Amino acid sequence: MTPRVSVVIPVYNEGEAVVRCLDRILREVMLPAEILVVHDMPEDTTVPYARQIAERDPRVRTVLNTYGPGPANAVRFGIDVARAPVAVVTMADGCDDPRQIDDLARLVDRGVVVAAASRYMPGGQQVGGPRFKRMASRWAGRSLRLLARVGTRDATNSFKAYDTAFVREVGIESRTGFEIGIELTAKATRLRLPVAEVPTIWLDRQLGESRFDIGRFLPSYLRWYFFAFGPRLTPDQLAARWERIRPAVLPEQDLDKTR
């Protein structure tokens, strides 16, 4: 059965902690789905635990990212190998609520190209996390919605669903970290394509340490923040922009690499 949603989870040495994340996703996602655990290296400590779950539930696949290290490349690779028309990106740290995955995917089914899980709309909440990061994210989300009309109050959140055809057409230029969410939201805005949101409650991770380095990632976020305010683009213009910077096409055998 072809999945209706591909859940893309970039991981890095999550170890046994990934079991809880995967169990929650498998329990909460009711749509036909594939769960792609995208890792950068065969020796990643996440892999043995994810494979154990894959043995009892074929929806789970471990996928070796060959685009280069880092979360941005892992997300890019995961969406490129996704078999479903909708890809939902979520983190392995337990911060995101998997109960929203079906709702996000259904919004894309209805025609939006980006569906955001929003911490800042009525019914949403952010619990914990660094204070400056919370303030900056909230300010960016509100100002983009009011001034650039991006269609969501939470453009910076990584927990989003995407029309995979849209992503493959416009491309992902991000290479640093988790700014893919704001990049694709900004591109949809410039194309005047629909963006929507559902409320979510984000909880700061309970185990391990976050790899989010605001000093390192801030310039990339600002780049896409200001990009959202530009004039309308046509699909041909954005596709031409992507063609100029498109990375080398992945060999066919790598696209099928699982487990």
PDB file of N, CA and C in Angstrom, residues 6-9 34 36 38 61 63 65 67 72-83 87 164 168:
ATOM      1  N   SER A   6       4.541  10.508   4.668  1.00  0.00           N
ATOM      2  CA  SER A   6       5.892  10.088   5.034  1.00  0.00           C
ATOM      3  C   SER A   6       6.345  10.949   6.199  1.00  0.00           C
ATOM      4  N   VAL A   7       6.632  10.332   7.330  1.00  0.00           N
ATOM      5  CA  VAL A   7       7.104  11.052   8.506  1.00  0.00           C
ATOM      6  C   VAL A   7       8.628  11.011   8.507  1.00  0.00           C
ATOM      7  N   VAL A   8       9.245  12.169   8.362  1.00  0.00           N
ATOM      8  CA  VAL A   8      10.703  12.274   8.239  1.00  0.00           C
ATOM      9  C   VAL A   8      11.278  12.694   9.592  1.00  0.00           C
ATOM     10  N   ILE A   9      12.157  11.847  10.143  1.00  0.00           N
ATOM     11  CA  ILE A   9      12.742  12.106  11.455  1.00  0.00           C
ATOM     12  C   ILE A   9      14.256  12.128  11.323  1.00  0.00           C
ATOM     13  N   GLU A  34       4.620   5.871   6.244  1.00  0.00           N
ATOM     14  CA  GLU A  34       5.968   5.330   6.397  1.00  0.00           C
ATOM     15  C   GLU A  34       6.717   6.280   7.329  1.00  0.00           C
ATOM     16  N   LEU A  36      10.363   7.438   8.317  1.00  0.00           N
ATOM     17  CA  LEU A  36      11.737   7.420   7.825  1.00  0.00           C
ATOM     18  C   LEU A  36      12.672   7.963   8.901  1.00  0.00           C
ATOM     19  N   VAL A  38      16.103   9.031   9.494  1.00  0.00           N
ATOM     20  CA  VAL A  38      17.191   9.436   8.599  1.00  0.00           C
ATOM     21  C   VAL A  38      18.449   9.711   9.417  1.00  0.00           C
ATOM     22  N   ARG A  61      11.341   2.665   8.590  1.00  0.00           N
ATOM     23  CA  ARG A  61      12.525   2.394   7.762  1.00  0.00           C
ATOM     24  C   ARG A  61      13.674   3.264   8.253  1.00  0.00           C
ATOM     25  N   VAL A  63      17.023   5.067   7.083  1.00  0.00           N
ATOM     26  CA  VAL A  63      17.487   5.558   5.786  1.00  0.00           C
ATOM     27  C   VAL A  63      18.812   6.288   5.978  1.00  0.00           C
ATOM     28  N   ASN A  65      21.375   8.902   5.054  1.00  0.00           N
ATOM     29  CA  ASN A  65      21.477  10.170   4.341  1.00  0.00           C
ATOM     30  C   ASN A  65      22.829  10.263   3.645  1.00  0.00           C
ATOM     31  N   TYR A  67      23.463  12.998   1.512  1.00  0.00           N
ATOM     32  CA  TYR A  67      23.610  14.377   1.064  1.00  0.00           C
ATOM     33  C   TYR A  67      24.654  15.155   1.865  1.00  0.00           C
ATOM     34  N   ALA A  72      19.717  19.664   8.234  1.00  0.00           N
ATOM     35  CA  ALA A  72      19.138  20.174   6.985  1.00  0.00           C
ATOM     36  C   ALA A  72      19.289  19.146   5.869  1.00  0.00           C
ATOM     37  N   ASN A  73      20.481  18.565   5.751  1.00  0.00           N
ATOM     38  CA  ASN A  73      20.694  17.549   4.718  1.00  0.00           C
ATOM     39  C   ASN A  73      19.864  16.302   4.985  1.00  0.00           C
ATOM     40  N   ALA A  74      19.700  15.930   6.246  1.00  0.00           N
ATOM     41  CA  ALA A  74      18.885  14.765   6.575  1.00  0.00           C
ATOM     42  C   ALA A  74      17.431  14.987   6.173  1.00  0.00           C
ATOM     43  N   VAL A  75      16.904  16.182   6.434  1.00  0.00           N
ATOM     44  CA  VAL A  75      15.522  16.479   6.042  1.00  0.00           C
ATOM     45  C   VAL A  75      15.390  16.506   4.524  1.00  0.00           C
ATOM     46  N   ARG A  76      16.328  17.142   3.839  1.00  0.00           N
ATOM     47  CA  ARG A  76      16.317  17.171   2.378  1.00  0.00           C
ATOM     48  C   ARG A  76      16.293  15.748   1.815  1.00  0.00           C
ATOM     49  N   PHE A  77      17.164  14.907   2.336  1.00  0.00           N
ATOM     50  CA  PHE A  77      17.243  13.535   1.837  1.00  0.00           C
ATOM     51  C   PHE A  77      15.950  12.780   2.129  1.00  0.00           C
ATOM     52  N   GLY A  78      15.432  12.945   3.360  1.00  0.00           N
ATOM     53  CA  GLY A  78      14.215  12.241   3.718  1.00  0.00           C
ATOM     54  C   GLY A  78      13.050  12.593   2.822  1.00  0.00           C
ATOM     55  N   ILE A  79      12.882  13.875   2.498  1.00  0.00           N
ATOM     56  CA  ILE A  79      11.779  14.279   1.620  1.00  0.00           C
ATOM     57  C   ILE A  79      12.002  13.755   0.209  1.00  0.00           C
ATOM     58  N   ASP A  80      13.252  13.720  -0.243  1.00  0.00           N
ATOM     59  CA  ASP A  80      13.527  13.222  -1.588  1.00  0.00           C
ATOM     60  C   ASP A  80      13.218  11.735  -1.740  1.00  0.00           C
ATOM     61  N   VAL A  81      13.406  10.950  -0.676  1.00  0.00           N
ATOM     62  CA  VAL A  81      13.131   9.516  -0.783  1.00  0.00           C
ATOM     63  C   VAL A  81      11.722   9.160  -0.338  1.00  0.00           C
ATOM     64  N   ALA A  82      10.969  10.143   0.144  1.00  0.00           N
ATOM     65  CA  ALA A  82       9.608   9.879   0.622  1.00  0.00           C
ATOM     66  C   ALA A  82       8.732   9.353  -0.508  1.00  0.00           C
ATOM     67  N   ARG A  83       7.906   8.374  -0.192  1.00  0.00           N
ATOM     68  CA  ARG A  83       7.021   7.769  -1.195  1.00  0.00           C
ATOM     69  C   ARG A  83       5.617   8.354  -1.173  1.00  0.00           C
ATOM     70  N   ALA A  87       4.828  14.955   3.210  1.00  0.00           N
ATOM     71  CA  ALA A  87       5.929  14.656   4.124  1.00  0.00           C
ATOM     72  C   ALA A  87       5.774  15.518   5.369  1.00  0.00           C
ATOM     73  N   THR A 164       5.004  17.147  -1.101  1.00  0.00           N
ATOM     74  CA  THR A 164       6.337  16.744  -1.556  1.00  0.00           C
ATOM     75  C   THR A 164       6.625  17.220  -2.976  1.00  0.00           C
ATOM     76  N   ARG A 168       9.952  19.429  -4.009  1.00  0.00           N
ATOM     77  CA  ARG A 168      10.883  18.998  -5.062  1.00  0.00           C
ATOM     78  C   ARG A 168      10.964  20.013  -6.196  1.00  0.00           C
TER      79      ARG A 168
END
